[in-house]
Coordinates of C-alpha atoms in Angstrom, one line a residue:
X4 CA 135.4 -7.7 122.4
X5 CA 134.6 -11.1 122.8
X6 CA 132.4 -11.2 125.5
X7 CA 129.6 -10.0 123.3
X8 CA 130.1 -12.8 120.7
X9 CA 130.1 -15.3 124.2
X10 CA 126.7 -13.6 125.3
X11 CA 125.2 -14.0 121.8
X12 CA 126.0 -17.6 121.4
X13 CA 124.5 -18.4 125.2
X14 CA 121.3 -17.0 124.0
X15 CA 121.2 -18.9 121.3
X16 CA 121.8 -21.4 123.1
X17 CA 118.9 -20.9 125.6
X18 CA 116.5 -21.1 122.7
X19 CA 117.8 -24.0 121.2
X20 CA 117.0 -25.6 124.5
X21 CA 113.5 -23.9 125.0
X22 CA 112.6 -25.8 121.8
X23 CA 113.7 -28.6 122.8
X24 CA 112.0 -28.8 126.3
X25 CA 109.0 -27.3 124.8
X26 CA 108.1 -29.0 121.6
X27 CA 107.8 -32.7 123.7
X28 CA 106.5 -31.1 126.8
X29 CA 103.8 -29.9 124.5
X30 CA 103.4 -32.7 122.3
X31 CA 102.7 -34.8 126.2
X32 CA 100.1 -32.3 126.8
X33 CA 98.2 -32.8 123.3
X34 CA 98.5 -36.6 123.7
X35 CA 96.9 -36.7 127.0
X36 CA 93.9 -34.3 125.9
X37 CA 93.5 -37.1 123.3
X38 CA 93.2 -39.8 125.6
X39 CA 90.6 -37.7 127.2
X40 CA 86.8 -38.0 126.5
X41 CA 85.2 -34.6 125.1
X42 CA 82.0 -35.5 125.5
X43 CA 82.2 -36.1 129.6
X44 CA 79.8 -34.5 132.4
X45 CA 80.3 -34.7 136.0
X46 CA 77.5 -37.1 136.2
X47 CA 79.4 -39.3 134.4
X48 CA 82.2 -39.2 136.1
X49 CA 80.0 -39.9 139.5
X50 CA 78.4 -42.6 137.9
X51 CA 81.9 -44.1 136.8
X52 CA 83.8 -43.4 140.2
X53 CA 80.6 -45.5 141.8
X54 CA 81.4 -48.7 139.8
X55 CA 84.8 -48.7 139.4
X56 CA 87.6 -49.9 141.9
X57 CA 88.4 -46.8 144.0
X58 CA 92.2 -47.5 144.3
X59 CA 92.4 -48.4 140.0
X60 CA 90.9 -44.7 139.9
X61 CA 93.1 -42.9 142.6
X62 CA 96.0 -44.2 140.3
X63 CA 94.8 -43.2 137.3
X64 CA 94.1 -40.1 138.3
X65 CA 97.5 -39.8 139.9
X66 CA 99.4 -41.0 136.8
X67 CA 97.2 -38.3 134.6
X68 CA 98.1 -35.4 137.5
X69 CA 101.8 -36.4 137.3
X70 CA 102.0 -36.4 133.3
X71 CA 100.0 -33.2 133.1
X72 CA 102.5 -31.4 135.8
X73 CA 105.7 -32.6 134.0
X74 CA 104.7 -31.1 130.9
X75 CA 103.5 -27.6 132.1
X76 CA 106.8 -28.2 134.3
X77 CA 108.4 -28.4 131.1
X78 CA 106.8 -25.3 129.1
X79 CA 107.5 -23.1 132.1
X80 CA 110.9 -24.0 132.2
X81 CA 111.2 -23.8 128.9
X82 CA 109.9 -19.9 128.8
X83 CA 112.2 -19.4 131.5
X84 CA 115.1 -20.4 128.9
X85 CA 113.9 -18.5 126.7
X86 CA 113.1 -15.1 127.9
X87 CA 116.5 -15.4 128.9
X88 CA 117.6 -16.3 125.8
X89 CA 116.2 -13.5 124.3
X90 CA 117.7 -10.7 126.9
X91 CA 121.0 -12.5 126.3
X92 CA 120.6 -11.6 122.7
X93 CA 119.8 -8.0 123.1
X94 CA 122.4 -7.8 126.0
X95 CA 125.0 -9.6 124.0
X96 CA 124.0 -7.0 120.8
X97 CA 124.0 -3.8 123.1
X98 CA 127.8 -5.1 124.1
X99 CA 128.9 -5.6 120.5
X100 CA 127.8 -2.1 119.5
X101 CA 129.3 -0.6 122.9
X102 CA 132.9 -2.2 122.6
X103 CA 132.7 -1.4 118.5
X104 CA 132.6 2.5 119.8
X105 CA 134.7 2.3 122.8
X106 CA 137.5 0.4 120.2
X107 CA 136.6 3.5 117.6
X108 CA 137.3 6.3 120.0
X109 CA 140.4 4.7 121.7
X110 CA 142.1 4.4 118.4
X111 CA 141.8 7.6 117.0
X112 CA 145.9 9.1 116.7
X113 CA 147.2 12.0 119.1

């Protein structure tokens, strides 16, 4: 009877940690769009790459490609935790109910 309750609390669990990778993984991602420039056109961006140091850009670039892939790293970890999470809830309900009938009809007096 208790391996429902154990199923239930790892699902919880799962979403606790979905949260918790998500919310910073999305907070990086909203930083780093606000670093960004909104009003930029690729002529701009040619115009900048021809006057700027080419290795300062190729790292800049790089450092922006590696914080961008850690956080959607992050979120799609983190809705891997918690689609799991969720089928550990209905899996660990689904075993409550089951073991609450099988307990019923194995009790019943001959």
């Amino acid at each position: 009877m208790r391996r429902g309750f154990v199923i239930l609390i790892v699902g919880g669990i799962f979403l606790v940690v979905s949260a918790l990778i998500a919310i910073p993984s999305i907070y990086a991602l909203v930083g780093l769009a606000d670093s960004m420039p909104s009003n930029i056109t690729a002529k701009d961006v040619m115009h900048f790459t021809l006057n700027m140091n080419q290795t300062a850009i190729k790292e800049s670039l790089r450092s922006i490609g590696i914080d961008a892939g850690l956080a959607f790293f992050g979120i799609l970890v983190s809705i891997t935790l918690m689609v799991n999470g969720i089928i550990a809830l209905i899996g660990g309900t689904i075993i409550i109910f089951l073991d609450r009938r099988r307990s019923k009809h194995n009790s019943i007096p001959k």
